[in-house]
Each structure stands twice: as C-alpha cells, then as structure tokens.
Coordinates of C-alpha atoms in Angstrom, one line a residue:
Chain A
M1 CA 11.9 21.5 -45.0
L2 CA 14.9 21.9 -42.6
P3 CA 13.7 25.1 -41.0
S4 CA 10.3 23.6 -40.2
V5 CA 11.9 20.5 -38.7
S6 CA 14.1 22.6 -36.5
L7 CA 11.1 24.7 -35.5
L8 CA 9.2 21.6 -34.5
E9 CA 12.2 20.4 -32.6
S10 CA 12.5 23.6 -30.8
F11 CA 8.8 23.6 -30.0
Q12 CA 9.1 20.0 -28.6
A13 CA 12.2 21.0 -26.7
S14 CA 10.4 24.0 -25.1
Q15 CA 7.5 21.7 -24.2
M16 CA 9.9 19.3 -22.5
S17 CA 11.5 22.1 -20.7
F18 CA 8.0 23.2 -19.6
M19 CA 7.1 19.7 -18.3
L20 CA 10.5 19.5 -16.6
A21 CA 10.0 22.9 -15.0
I22 CA 6.6 21.8 -13.7
H23 CA 8.0 18.5 -12.4
L24 CA 10.8 20.4 -10.5
L25 CA 8.3 22.9 -9.1
A26 CA 6.1 20.0 -8.0
I27 CA 8.9 18.2 -6.2
M28 CA 9.9 21.5 -4.5
A29 CA 6.3 22.2 -3.4
E30 CA 5.9 18.7 -2.0
A31 CA 9.2 18.9 -0.2
M32 CA 8.2 22.2 1.4
S33 CA 4.8 20.7 2.4
G34 CA 6.7 17.9 4.1
A35 CA 9.2 20.2 5.8
L36 CA 6.3 22.3 7.1
A37 CA 4.5 19.3 8.6
A38 CA 7.7 18.0 10.2
G39 CA 8.4 21.5 11.6
R40 CA 4.9 21.6 13.2
R41 CA 5.8 18.3 15.0
N42 CA 9.0 19.9 16.4
M43 CA 11.3 17.6 14.5
D44 CA 15.0 18.4 14.2
I45 CA 16.8 19.3 11.0
F46 CA 17.3 15.6 10.0
G47 CA 13.6 14.8 10.6
V48 CA 12.6 17.8 8.4
T49 CA 14.9 16.6 5.6
V50 CA 13.7 13.0 5.7
I51 CA 10.0 14.0 5.8
A52 CA 10.7 16.5 2.9
F53 CA 12.4 13.7 0.9
V54 CA 9.6 11.1 1.6
T55 CA 6.8 13.6 0.8
A56 CA 8.4 14.7 -2.5
L57 CA 9.9 11.5 -3.8
G58 CA 8.0 8.8 -1.8
G59 CA 5.1 8.7 -4.2
G60 CA 7.3 7.9 -7.2
T61 CA 9.3 5.5 -5.2
I62 CA 6.3 3.5 -4.1
R63 CA 4.9 3.5 -7.7
D64 CA 8.2 2.2 -9.1
M65 CA 8.5 -0.4 -6.4
V66 CA 4.9 -1.6 -7.1
L67 CA 5.4 -1.6 -10.9
G68 CA 8.8 -3.3 -10.6
H69 CA 10.4 -0.3 -12.5
Y70 CA 14.1 -0.4 -11.5
P71 CA 16.3 1.5 -11.0
L72 CA 14.2 4.1 -9.2
G73 CA 14.1 7.6 -10.7
W74 CA 15.9 9.5 -8.0
T75 CA 18.7 7.0 -7.8
Q76 CA 19.6 8.0 -11.4
H77 CA 19.0 11.7 -10.9
P78 CA 20.9 12.9 -7.8
E79 CA 19.9 16.4 -8.6
Y80 CA 16.4 15.6 -7.4
V81 CA 17.8 14.6 -4.0
Y82 CA 19.8 17.8 -3.7
L83 CA 16.7 19.8 -4.8
V84 CA 14.6 18.2 -2.1
I85 CA 17.2 18.7 0.6
A86 CA 17.6 22.3 -0.4
A87 CA 13.9 22.9 -0.5
G88 CA 13.5 21.3 3.0
L89 CA 16.3 23.3 4.6
L90 CA 15.0 26.5 2.9
T91 CA 11.6 25.9 4.4
T92 CA 13.0 25.8 7.9
V93 CA 14.4 29.3 7.3
V94 CA 11.3 30.9 5.6
A95 CA 8.6 29.0 7.5
R96 CA 7.7 32.1 9.5
Y97 CA 6.9 34.0 6.3
M98 CA 5.0 31.1 4.7
I99 CA 1.7 32.2 6.1
R100 CA 1.6 35.2 3.7
L101 CA 2.6 32.9 0.9
K102 CA -0.2 30.5 1.6
R103 CA -1.9 31.1 -1.7
V104 CA 1.2 30.5 -3.7
F105 CA 1.9 27.4 -1.7
L106 CA -1.6 26.0 -2.3
L107 CA -1.2 26.7 -6.0
L108 CA 2.1 24.9 -6.0
D109 CA 0.6 22.0 -4.1
A110 CA -2.3 21.6 -6.5
L111 CA 0.2 21.8 -9.4
G112 CA 2.3 19.1 -7.8
L113 CA -0.7 16.8 -7.4
V114 CA -1.7 17.2 -11.0
A115 CA 1.9 16.8 -12.3
F116 CA 2.7 13.8 -10.2
S117 CA -0.6 12.1 -11.1
L118 CA 0.2 12.6 -14.9
I119 CA 3.8 11.4 -14.5
G120 CA 2.5 8.3 -12.6
C121 CA 0.0 7.5 -15.4
S122 CA 2.7 7.9 -18.1
A123 CA 5.1 5.6 -16.2
A124 CA 2.6 2.7 -15.9
L125 CA 1.4 3.2 -19.5
E126 CA 4.9 2.9 -20.9
L127 CA 5.4 -0.3 -19.0
G128 CA 2.3 -1.7 -20.7
Y129 CA 0.0 -2.1 -17.6
P130 CA -3.8 -2.2 -18.0
G131 CA -6.0 0.9 -17.6
V132 CA -7.0 0.4 -14.0
V133 CA -3.3 0.0 -13.0
V134 CA -2.5 3.2 -15.0
V135 CA -5.1 5.1 -12.9
M136 CA -3.8 3.6 -9.7
A137 CA -0.2 4.3 -10.6
G138 CA -1.2 7.9 -11.2
M139 CA -3.0 8.2 -7.8
I140 CA -0.2 6.4 -6.0
T141 CA 2.3 8.9 -7.4
G142 CA 0.1 11.9 -6.6
I143 CA -1.0 11.0 -3.2
S144 CA 1.1 8.4 -1.4
G145 CA 4.0 10.9 -0.6
G146 CA 1.5 12.8 1.5
I147 CA 0.3 9.6 3.1
L148 CA 3.9 8.6 4.1
R149 CA 4.4 12.1 5.5
D150 CA 1.3 11.8 7.7
V151 CA 2.2 8.3 8.9
L152 CA 5.7 9.3 9.8
C153 CA 4.2 12.4 11.6
N154 CA 1.9 9.9 13.5
Q155 CA -1.3 11.3 12.0
V156 CA -4.3 9.8 10.2
P157 CA -3.4 10.8 6.5
V158 CA -5.2 14.0 5.6
V159 CA -6.0 12.6 2.2
F160 CA -8.4 10.1 3.8
R161 CA -10.4 13.0 5.4
R162 CA -10.4 15.6 2.7
E163 CA -11.9 14.2 -0.5
L164 CA -10.6 17.0 -2.7
Y165 CA -7.0 15.8 -3.2
A166 CA -8.0 12.2 -4.1
S167 CA -10.9 13.4 -6.4
V168 CA -8.6 15.8 -8.3
S169 CA -6.0 13.1 -8.7
L170 CA -8.6 10.5 -9.8
A171 CA -10.1 13.0 -12.3
V172 CA -6.7 13.8 -13.8
C173 CA -5.9 10.1 -14.2
L174 CA -9.2 9.3 -15.8
L175 CA -9.0 12.3 -18.1
F176 CA -5.5 11.1 -19.1
L177 CA -6.8 7.7 -19.9
V178 CA -9.8 9.0 -21.9
L179 CA -7.6 11.3 -24.0
R180 CA -5.3 8.4 -24.7
A181 CA -8.2 6.2 -25.7
W182 CA -9.4 8.8 -28.2
D183 CA -5.8 8.7 -29.5
V184 CA -5.2 12.3 -28.8
D185 CA -1.6 13.4 -29.2
H186 CA 0.3 12.9 -25.9
D187 CA 1.5 16.4 -25.6
I188 CA -1.9 18.0 -26.3
G189 CA -3.4 15.5 -23.7
T190 CA -1.0 16.7 -21.1
A191 CA -1.8 20.3 -21.9
V192 CA -5.5 19.7 -21.6
C193 CA -5.0 17.9 -18.3
F194 CA -3.2 21.0 -16.9
A195 CA -5.8 23.4 -18.3
G196 CA -8.7 21.3 -16.9
Chain B
M1 CA -9.9 -43.8 -21.0
L2 CA -11.2 -40.5 -22.3
P3 CA -14.2 -40.2 -19.9
S4 CA -11.9 -40.8 -16.9
V5 CA -9.4 -38.1 -18.0
S6 CA -12.2 -35.7 -18.5
L7 CA -13.6 -36.7 -15.1
L8 CA -10.2 -36.0 -13.5
E9 CA -10.0 -32.7 -15.4
S10 CA -13.4 -31.7 -14.3
F11 CA -12.5 -32.7 -10.7
Q12 CA -9.3 -30.6 -10.9
A13 CA -11.2 -27.7 -12.5
S14 CA -13.8 -27.8 -9.8
Q15 CA -11.0 -27.8 -7.2
M16 CA -9.5 -24.8 -8.9
S17 CA -12.8 -23.1 -8.9
F18 CA -13.1 -23.9 -5.2
M19 CA -9.7 -22.4 -4.4
L20 CA -10.5 -19.4 -6.6
A21 CA -13.9 -18.9 -4.9
I22 CA -12.2 -19.0 -1.4
H23 CA -9.5 -16.6 -2.6
L24 CA -12.2 -14.1 -3.9
L25 CA -14.2 -14.5 -0.7
A26 CA -11.0 -13.9 1.3
I27 CA -10.2 -10.7 -0.6
M28 CA -13.8 -9.5 -0.1
A29 CA -13.7 -10.3 3.6
E30 CA -10.4 -8.4 4.1
A31 CA -11.7 -5.4 2.0
M32 CA -14.8 -5.2 4.2
S33 CA -12.8 -5.4 7.4
G34 CA -10.6 -2.5 6.1
A35 CA -13.7 -0.5 5.0
L36 CA -15.3 -1.0 8.5
A37 CA -12.1 0.2 10.3
A38 CA -11.9 3.2 8.0
G39 CA -15.5 4.0 8.6
R40 CA -14.9 3.9 12.4
R41 CA -12.3 6.6 11.9
N42 CA -14.8 8.8 10.0
M43 CA -12.8 8.6 6.8
D44 CA -14.4 9.8 3.5
I45 CA -15.3 7.5 0.6
F46 CA -11.8 7.7 -0.8
G47 CA -10.2 6.8 2.5
V48 CA -12.6 3.8 2.9
T49 CA -11.6 2.6 -0.6
V50 CA -7.9 2.9 -0.1
I51 CA -8.0 1.2 3.3
A52 CA -10.1 -1.6 1.8
F53 CA -7.6 -2.0 -1.0
V54 CA -4.6 -1.9 1.3
T55 CA -6.1 -4.4 3.7
A56 CA -7.2 -6.9 1.0
L57 CA -4.3 -6.7 -1.4
G58 CA -1.5 -5.1 0.7
G59 CA -0.4 -8.4 2.2
G60 CA 0.2 -10.0 -1.2
T61 CA 1.8 -6.8 -2.5
I62 CA 4.4 -6.7 0.4
R63 CA 5.1 -10.4 -0.1
D64 CA 5.7 -10.1 -3.8
M65 CA 7.9 -7.0 -3.2
V66 CA 9.9 -8.8 -0.6
L67 CA 10.3 -11.9 -2.8
G68 CA 11.0 -9.8 -5.9
H69 CA 8.1 -11.5 -7.7
Y70 CA 7.1 -9.0 -10.5
P71 CA 4.7 -8.1 -11.9
L72 CA 2.5 -8.0 -8.8
G73 CA -0.7 -10.1 -8.9
W74 CA -3.3 -7.4 -8.8
T75 CA -1.6 -5.4 -11.6
Q76 CA -2.3 -8.4 -13.9
H77 CA -5.8 -9.1 -12.6
P78 CA -7.7 -5.8 -12.6
E79 CA -10.8 -7.7 -11.6
Y80 CA -9.4 -8.0 -8.1
V81 CA -9.1 -4.2 -7.9
Y82 CA -12.8 -3.8 -9.0
L83 CA -13.8 -6.5 -6.5
V84 CA -12.1 -4.7 -3.7
I85 CA -13.5 -1.3 -4.6
A86 CA -17.0 -2.8 -4.9
A87 CA -16.7 -4.6 -1.5
G88 CA -15.4 -1.4 0.1
L89 CA -18.3 0.7 -1.2
L90 CA -20.8 -2.0 -0.4
T91 CA -19.6 -2.0 3.2
T92 CA -20.3 1.7 3.6
V93 CA -23.9 1.0 2.6
V94 CA -24.5 -2.1 4.7
A95 CA -22.2 -1.2 7.7
R96 CA -25.2 -0.5 9.9
Y97 CA -26.5 -4.0 9.4
M98 CA -23.1 -5.6 9.9
I99 CA -23.5 -6.0 13.7
R100 CA -26.1 -8.7 13.1
L101 CA -23.8 -10.3 10.5
K102 CA -20.8 -10.3 12.9
R103 CA -20.6 -14.1 13.0
V104 CA -20.6 -14.4 9.2
F105 CA -18.0 -11.7 9.1
L106 CA -15.7 -13.4 11.7
L107 CA -16.0 -16.6 9.7
L108 CA -15.0 -14.8 6.5
D109 CA -12.1 -13.1 8.3
A110 CA -10.7 -16.4 9.6
L111 CA -11.2 -18.0 6.1
G112 CA -9.3 -15.1 4.6
L113 CA -6.4 -15.5 7.1
V114 CA -6.1 -19.2 6.3
A115 CA -6.4 -18.7 2.5
F116 CA -4.0 -15.8 2.4
S117 CA -1.4 -17.7 4.5
L118 CA -1.6 -20.7 2.2
I119 CA -1.3 -18.6 -1.0
G120 CA 1.7 -16.8 0.5
C121 CA 3.4 -20.1 1.3
S122 CA 2.7 -21.5 -2.2
A123 CA 4.1 -18.3 -3.9
A124 CA 7.4 -18.5 -2.0
L125 CA 7.7 -22.3 -2.5
E126 CA 7.3 -21.9 -6.3
L127 CA 10.1 -19.3 -6.3
G128 CA 12.4 -21.8 -4.6
Y129 CA 12.9 -20.0 -1.3
P130 CA 14.0 -22.0 1.8
G131 CA 11.5 -23.2 4.4
V132 CA 11.7 -20.3 6.9
V133 CA 11.1 -17.8 4.1
V134 CA 8.1 -19.9 3.0
V135 CA 6.6 -19.6 6.5
M136 CA 7.4 -15.9 6.6
A137 CA 5.9 -15.3 3.2
G138 CA 2.7 -17.1 4.3
M139 CA 2.5 -15.0 7.5
I140 CA 3.3 -11.7 5.6
T141 CA 0.5 -12.5 3.2
G142 CA -1.9 -13.4 5.9
I143 CA -1.2 -10.7 8.4
S144 CA 0.4 -7.6 6.9
G145 CA -2.7 -6.3 5.2
G146 CA -4.2 -5.9 8.6
I147 CA -1.0 -4.2 9.9
L148 CA -1.1 -1.7 7.1
R149 CA -4.8 -1.0 7.8
D150 CA -4.0 -0.3 11.5
V151 CA -0.9 1.9 10.7
L152 CA -2.9 4.0 8.2
C153 CA -5.7 4.3 10.8
N154 CA -3.0 5.5 13.3
Q155 CA -3.4 2.5 15.7
V156 CA -1.0 -0.1 17.2
P157 CA -1.7 -3.1 14.9
V158 CA -4.3 -5.4 16.5
V159 CA -2.3 -8.5 15.5
F160 CA 0.5 -7.5 17.9
R161 CA -2.0 -7.5 20.8
R162 CA -4.2 -10.5 20.0
E163 CA -2.1 -13.6 19.6
L164 CA -4.8 -15.6 17.9
Y165 CA -4.4 -14.3 14.4
A166 CA -0.7 -14.7 14.2
S167 CA -0.9 -18.2 15.9
V168 CA -3.4 -19.4 13.4
S169 CA -1.4 -18.1 10.4
L170 CA 1.8 -19.6 11.8
A171 CA 0.1 -23.0 12.4
V172 CA -1.3 -23.0 8.9
C173 CA 2.1 -22.2 7.4
L174 CA 3.9 -24.8 9.4
L175 CA 1.3 -27.4 8.6
F176 CA 1.7 -26.5 4.9
L177 CA 5.5 -27.1 5.2
V178 CA 5.1 -30.4 7.1
L179 CA 2.6 -31.8 4.6
R180 CA 4.9 -30.8 1.7
A181 CA 7.9 -32.4 3.4
W182 CA 5.9 -35.6 3.7
D183 CA 5.4 -35.3 0.0
V184 CA 1.6 -35.1 0.3
D185 CA -0.2 -34.1 -2.8
H186 CA -0.6 -30.4 -3.0
D187 CA -4.4 -30.4 -3.3
I188 CA -4.9 -32.7 -0.4
G189 CA -2.5 -30.6 1.7
T190 CA -4.5 -27.6 1.0
A191 CA -7.7 -29.4 1.9
V192 CA -6.3 -30.6 5.2
C193 CA -5.1 -27.1 6.0
F194 CA -8.6 -25.8 5.5
A195 CA -10.1 -28.6 7.5
G196 CA -7.6 -28.1 10.3
Chain C
M1 CA 55.7 -18.2 -0.9
L2 CA 53.1 -20.6 0.3
P3 CA 53.4 -19.7 4.0
S4 CA 53.0 -15.9 3.3
V5 CA 49.9 -16.5 1.1
S6 CA 48.3 -18.7 3.7
L7 CA 49.2 -16.0 6.3
L8 CA 47.5 -13.3 4.2
E9 CA 44.5 -15.6 3.6
S10 CA 44.2 -16.3 7.3
F11 CA 44.5 -12.5 8.0
Q12 CA 41.8 -11.8 5.5
A13 CA 39.7 -14.6 6.8
S14 CA 40.1 -13.3 10.4
Q15 CA 39.0 -9.8 9.1
M16 CA 36.0 -11.3 7.4
S17 CA 35.1 -13.2 10.6
F18 CA 35.6 -9.9 12.5
M19 CA 33.2 -8.1 10.1
L20 CA 30.7 -11.0 10.3
A21 CA 30.8 -11.0 14.1
I22 CA 30.1 -7.2 14.2
H23 CA 27.2 -7.7 11.7
L24 CA 25.7 -10.5 13.8
L25 CA 26.2 -8.4 17.0
A26 CA 24.5 -5.4 15.2
I27 CA 21.5 -7.5 14.1
M28 CA 21.2 -8.9 17.7
A29 CA 21.4 -5.4 19.2
E30 CA 18.8 -4.0 16.9
A31 CA 16.5 -7.0 17.5
M32 CA 16.7 -6.5 21.2
S33 CA 16.0 -2.8 20.9
G34 CA 12.9 -3.6 18.9
A35 CA 11.8 -6.3 21.4
L36 CA 12.2 -3.8 24.3
A37 CA 10.1 -1.2 22.5
A38 CA 7.4 -3.8 21.7
G39 CA 7.5 -4.9 25.4
R40 CA 7.0 -1.4 26.6
R41 CA 3.8 -1.2 24.4
N42 CA 2.5 -4.4 26.1
M43 CA 2.6 -6.4 22.9
D44 CA 2.3 -10.2 22.9
I45 CA 5.1 -12.6 22.0
F46 CA 4.2 -12.4 18.3
G47 CA 4.3 -8.6 18.3
V48 CA 7.7 -8.7 20.1
T49 CA 9.1 -11.1 17.4
V50 CA 7.7 -9.1 14.5
I51 CA 9.0 -5.8 15.9
A52 CA 12.4 -7.4 16.6
F53 CA 12.5 -8.7 13.0
V54 CA 11.5 -5.4 11.5
T55 CA 14.0 -3.4 13.6
A56 CA 16.9 -5.7 12.8
L57 CA 16.3 -6.6 9.2
G58 CA 13.9 -3.9 8.0
G59 CA 16.6 -1.4 7.2
G60 CA 18.4 -3.8 4.9
T61 CA 15.1 -4.9 3.4
I62 CA 14.0 -1.4 2.5
R63 CA 17.5 -0.6 1.1
D64 CA 17.5 -3.7 -1.1
M65 CA 13.9 -3.0 -2.3
V66 CA 14.9 0.6 -3.1
L67 CA 18.0 -0.5 -5.0
G68 CA 16.2 -3.3 -6.7
H69 CA 18.7 -5.8 -5.2
Y70 CA 17.0 -9.2 -5.3
P71 CA 16.8 -11.7 -3.7
L72 CA 16.8 -9.9 -0.3
G73 CA 19.7 -10.8 2.1
W74 CA 17.7 -12.5 4.8
T75 CA 15.8 -14.7 2.4
Q76 CA 19.1 -16.3 1.4
H77 CA 20.4 -16.5 5.0
P78 CA 17.7 -18.1 7.2
E79 CA 20.2 -18.1 10.1
Y80 CA 19.6 -14.3 10.4
V81 CA 15.9 -14.9 10.8
Y82 CA 16.6 -17.5 13.6
L83 CA 19.1 -15.1 15.2
V84 CA 16.5 -12.3 15.3
I85 CA 13.7 -14.5 16.7
A86 CA 16.1 -15.9 19.3
A87 CA 17.3 -12.4 20.3
G88 CA 13.7 -11.1 20.5
L89 CA 12.5 -14.0 22.7
L90 CA 15.6 -13.8 24.9
T91 CA 14.9 -10.1 25.5
T92 CA 11.5 -10.9 26.8
V93 CA 13.2 -13.1 29.4
V94 CA 16.0 -10.8 30.4
A95 CA 14.2 -7.5 30.0
R96 CA 14.0 -6.9 33.7
Y97 CA 17.8 -7.1 34.1
M98 CA 18.4 -4.9 31.1
I99 CA 18.4 -1.7 33.1
R100 CA 21.8 -2.7 34.6
L101 CA 23.1 -3.6 31.2
K102 CA 22.1 -0.3 29.8
R103 CA 25.7 0.7 29.0
V104 CA 26.4 -2.5 27.1
F105 CA 23.1 -2.1 25.3
L106 CA 23.9 1.5 24.2
L107 CA 27.3 0.4 23.0
L108 CA 25.8 -2.4 20.9
D109 CA 23.2 0.0 19.5
A110 CA 25.9 2.4 18.4
L111 CA 27.9 -0.4 16.9
G112 CA 24.8 -1.6 15.1
L113 CA 24.2 1.9 13.6
V114 CA 27.8 2.2 12.4
A115 CA 27.9 -1.4 11.0
F116 CA 24.6 -1.1 9.2
S117 CA 25.5 2.2 7.7
L118 CA 28.8 0.8 6.3
I119 CA 27.0 -2.3 5.0
G120 CA 24.4 -0.1 3.3
C121 CA 27.1 2.0 1.6
S122 CA 29.0 -1.1 0.4
A123 CA 25.8 -2.6 -1.1
A124 CA 24.9 0.5 -3.1
L125 CA 28.6 1.0 -4.2
E126 CA 28.8 -2.6 -5.5
L127 CA 25.6 -2.0 -7.5
G128 CA 27.2 1.0 -9.2
Y129 CA 25.0 3.8 -7.8
P130 CA 26.2 7.4 -7.6
G131 CA 27.7 8.9 -4.4
V132 CA 24.5 10.6 -3.1
V133 CA 22.6 7.3 -3.4
V134 CA 25.5 5.4 -1.7
V135 CA 25.2 7.8 1.3
M136 CA 21.4 7.5 1.3
A137 CA 21.6 3.7 1.1
G138 CA 23.9 3.7 4.1
M139 CA 21.5 5.9 6.1
I140 CA 18.5 3.9 5.0
T141 CA 20.2 0.7 6.3
G142 CA 21.3 2.3 9.5
I143 CA 18.2 4.2 10.5
S144 CA 15.0 2.9 8.8
G145 CA 14.7 -0.2 11.0
G146 CA 14.2 2.1 13.9
I147 CA 11.8 4.2 12.0
L148 CA 9.6 1.1 11.1
R149 CA 9.8 0.0 14.8
D150 CA 8.5 3.4 16.0
V151 CA 5.7 3.6 13.3
L152 CA 4.5 0.1 14.2
C153 CA 4.6 1.1 17.9
N154 CA 2.5 4.2 16.9
Q155 CA 5.1 6.8 17.8
V156 CA 6.8 9.6 16.0
P157 CA 10.2 8.0 15.1
V158 CA 12.8 8.9 17.7
V159 CA 15.4 9.4 15.0
F160 CA 13.5 12.5 13.9
R161 CA 13.8 14.0 17.4
R162 CA 17.3 13.1 18.5
E163 CA 19.8 14.3 15.9
L164 CA 22.6 12.1 17.2
Y165 CA 21.7 8.9 15.4
A166 CA 21.2 10.5 12.0
S167 CA 24.4 12.6 12.4
V168 CA 26.5 9.5 13.3
S169 CA 25.1 7.6 10.4
L170 CA 25.6 10.5 8.0
A171 CA 29.2 11.0 9.2
V172 CA 30.0 7.3 8.8
C173 CA 28.6 7.3 5.3
L174 CA 30.5 10.4 4.2
L175 CA 33.7 9.1 5.7
F176 CA 33.2 5.9 3.8
L177 CA 32.8 7.8 0.5
V178 CA 35.8 10.1 1.2
L179 CA 38.1 7.1 2.0
R180 CA 36.9 5.4 -1.2
A181 CA 37.6 8.5 -3.3
W182 CA 41.1 8.6 -1.9
D183 CA 41.4 5.0 -3.1
V184 CA 42.1 3.7 0.4
D185 CA 41.9 0.0 0.7
H186 CA 38.4 -1.1 1.6
D187 CA 39.3 -3.1 4.7
I188 CA 41.4 -0.2 6.1
G189 CA 38.6 2.2 5.3
T190 CA 36.2 0.0 7.3
A191 CA 38.6 -0.2 10.2
V192 CA 39.0 3.6 10.2
C193 CA 35.2 4.1 10.2
F194 CA 34.9 1.9 13.2
A195 CA 37.8 3.6 15.0
G196 CA 36.3 7.0 14.2

C-alpha cells in the first residue's frame, strides 16, 4: 500500500505545484499588463509599481474585503508583493521588446483571467457562500484588478467595452459551479476548466 | 386578546412588507439609473450589468465594509443580485421609452435616495455607532452607489455638483437621528421621514 | 521616587500631546488640500466636504479595511470628522488668501505625509504583520487619501507623476522599520523620523 500512497501524494503535490505555478504566472502577467498601462500614461517608477500591484493583487483584495475574508492573502505572503514589484520593474526595462512578445503576453493574460476566476470561486465556496456569490467572487477576482487599473489611469474600464474578458470569466465560473454540482472531483474540475 | 395580537402582527407584517417593497423599488430604481448611465457611455451588456449592480448595491457594500458589518447583505440575499441584473437588462430593452417615463424615474430615484439613507442610518445605529457615524453611514448608503457609477463611467460624480441629492440625504439622516433622540417609535419615525 | 515618576509621566504625556497635535495638524492639512482640489473643479459645498473627508481620512480607512482592523479609527473618534468638515468649510472661505500661505501649506502637507506614513506603519506593526506589509500600510496611509481625491476629481493621481511624495513616504517607512529592527525606543524612532 505504501508505495501507492506515496505515488498519490506525489501526484497531488505535483498538481499543487502546477496550480501554484499557474497562479504565480497569472500574477506576473497581470502585473506586467498594469505596468504597461501605467507606462503608456507616462507615469513614474512609483506609479508603475502601484498600478502593477493593484492590477495583479487588487482583484483578490476586493474579493476578500467583500467576503470578509481576513487577513488578506498578500499580507500573509510577502513573496507575492516582491514578485509583483519585480514584474512591474522588469516591464519598464523590456517594454520596448514587448510588441514582439504580444502573443505570449495575450496568452498569459488569458491564463491569468481563468486562474484568477477559479481561485475566486474556490475562495467563496470554502467560506460557504451561495452559488451566485461564488460566481460573482470569481468574476470580481478575475476582472476587478483590470477595472482598478483603468480607473487609476483615468479611463473607462476596458472590460466594460470588450465583452470577451467578462464572458470568459463568467463561463469559467459557471463551469466551475456546474462541475461542483455534479460532484466532480475538485482537481479534475480545475483541469477541465483550464482545458475548456 | 388573540384577535388583537394577530391584528397587530398583521399590521406589523404589512408595514414590513411596505418597507421591503420600498427597498426593492429603490434597488430597482438605482440599478436602472446605473444601466442608463452605462448605456450612454456605449458600454456592452456586461458593463451595463456591472454598473447597474455597483449603483444599486455599491452604497450598502461600502457602508458595511466601513462599519465592518459582515457578511455583506447581498451575499446573503442572492435575490437582490438577480433583481439588479434583471433591472439592468430590462433597462437596455426599454431605454428608448424611458424619456416619456422620466417623471416616474425621477420619483423612483428620490424614493431610492430616501430609502437607502434610512436603511444606512438603521444599520449603523444597530451596530452601536455614535450619531455622526450614523449620519455618515446613511449618506454613504444613499449616495456612494451613484459616486461609484460616475467614477466607473469616468465622470466627476454628479452628486458633487448638484447639491440637491446630498442635501436630501443629509436632511433625512438628521431627521432620523432627531426622531430617535425624541424616542419616537421606529416605525413612525420611518413613516415621517418618507412623508417629509 | 514619586517626583521622578511624575516627571517621566508628564514627559510621556507631553510627547503624546506632541504626536496628537501633529496628527491633528496632518488631518487638517490633508482636508484643506482636498477642499482646494474640489474647489478648483467647481464642486459645491457638499463635494468640497466629501473630498476633504476622503483626502484626510481615506488613507487610514483603506489601510484599516486592508488590514481588517475594525472598527475604523474615525468611527470611534467623531471629533476627527468634525475637524475635517470644519477644515473643509474653512478652506472655501480662505481659499483666495491661500496663495500667500502656499509655503505654510506645503509644510503642512509634507508634515501630514510623514505623520500619516508613521501612523500607518505603527498600526500594521501592532497587528503583527510582516515587514513588507508594514511598509505598504505606511505608504497606503500616507498616499491613498490623495489618490482617492484625484480619482474623485477625475484626474490621474498626482502621486503617480511626481515621484517626491511616494519617495518620501517610502523612505519614512523604511527608516521606521530599520529603527525598529535596531530595537530603538519607539518614541526616539518617531522623533528621528520627523527630524530626517
């Protein structure tokens, strides 16, 4: 029995590493999207860092404040803060080469949207909120970082004009709920959401 | 005795239904005002829904977050969320006929302002906050939904330019406090506020 | 022994009065800066008061909401609210003479930034948050009142364009942390920060 247990454990551990890697990638992608937007508005290095932080961690912050889920995630994981600052500063250096990386960047952005939406749904579900709040928590996590970024850059949020982002986030959240209702194993559900 | 008790109960029940009906009307009115503002900025269906939600439930959300009153109201009453989404979507359909309904709409808007201000005062009072915080909680509930709407639509909030809204909300909150101080029965106080 | 104890107590009391005086001065300075910005946008008396409130107490409010530190400071100290309203209304009267007082005003503004940053660091430290969160709490307290002011006035926040404010706040917070790490007495640390 022991070998199989340890195999299962190592499988689960690798899955957790996979989810963590996606989460970190998502945070980096959002931070870079924030830094790019701030750079376009000719902000200084501090503005770039704040907008990167707000874009990457603002969605989760608003979700936790709405759900009353204290302490907030990033206050317990300083490494997220360092990652966001590093990604923001890095972006100011490589911004001129970003045009060629546009496809990579769009992919990371989409990945971030899906990952953040799933994380938001999970958080609300664990706190025992009803279905509609779970969906809204997912969408808040996925989208409100970008809304804060656009408000601070004095623009009408792009998510209110381009349906795609919101639709993807909504679809991911609903799929998450449906799979949970069918009692599908959580990990498989997550995998399906990413595949979908 | 029994008949009179049941009469009192039915009277109280009808009063509660009355308050609930006004609350629901107020939420609908605010959601429609948000949806109209979003429509004017050429937002898509998602933008309209978010702005409707933020306008209708944002004031109470900010109040509860400021007062530390968790869980937030709408997370426990999913029916509010459905009502807001329905009102927002309905508005996109009937927006072209709204010009003729302008008087009805202004009336609903004023009703919403008064109802929200009263609800905000009650919430802070029940949590034991001092008088000035009760007044501010009332005004936050009555007005900040509209402020969020205007910020997300990239405009200077209309409430900062037209004194009327803020004055009405302030007057309602002060009247509420004065009536409480005179130890007037809560229900009568509410009725007087609406009559005023 | 008694005389020396009472001397120490009176010294500590005078220090606390000193800190309180600086805190109140800082709140007043921020309220006036908010009222001036609102006046420049032709807001009415209510807009001026709200912007004054948000500029002066918004930073501490956001910090406490992020740290989950309830009840919020100003809900327990109504005198702060009265002070802010008074400072806001006073500014509308004396605004035309403010040009001559510009130096005094800049000094008060800088004092406010330093005081708010220190207060924010202390609050997070007392709640047991890690170092990077302490620094961020200090900067949130020092700077986000001004960010809210600029967002409500429909402008790109000035702090994202002029590095000075953010740099001063960051330096104060880091100095605060360093002095704490060296186990310097809190009061001396505070004094050094103000001298620096």
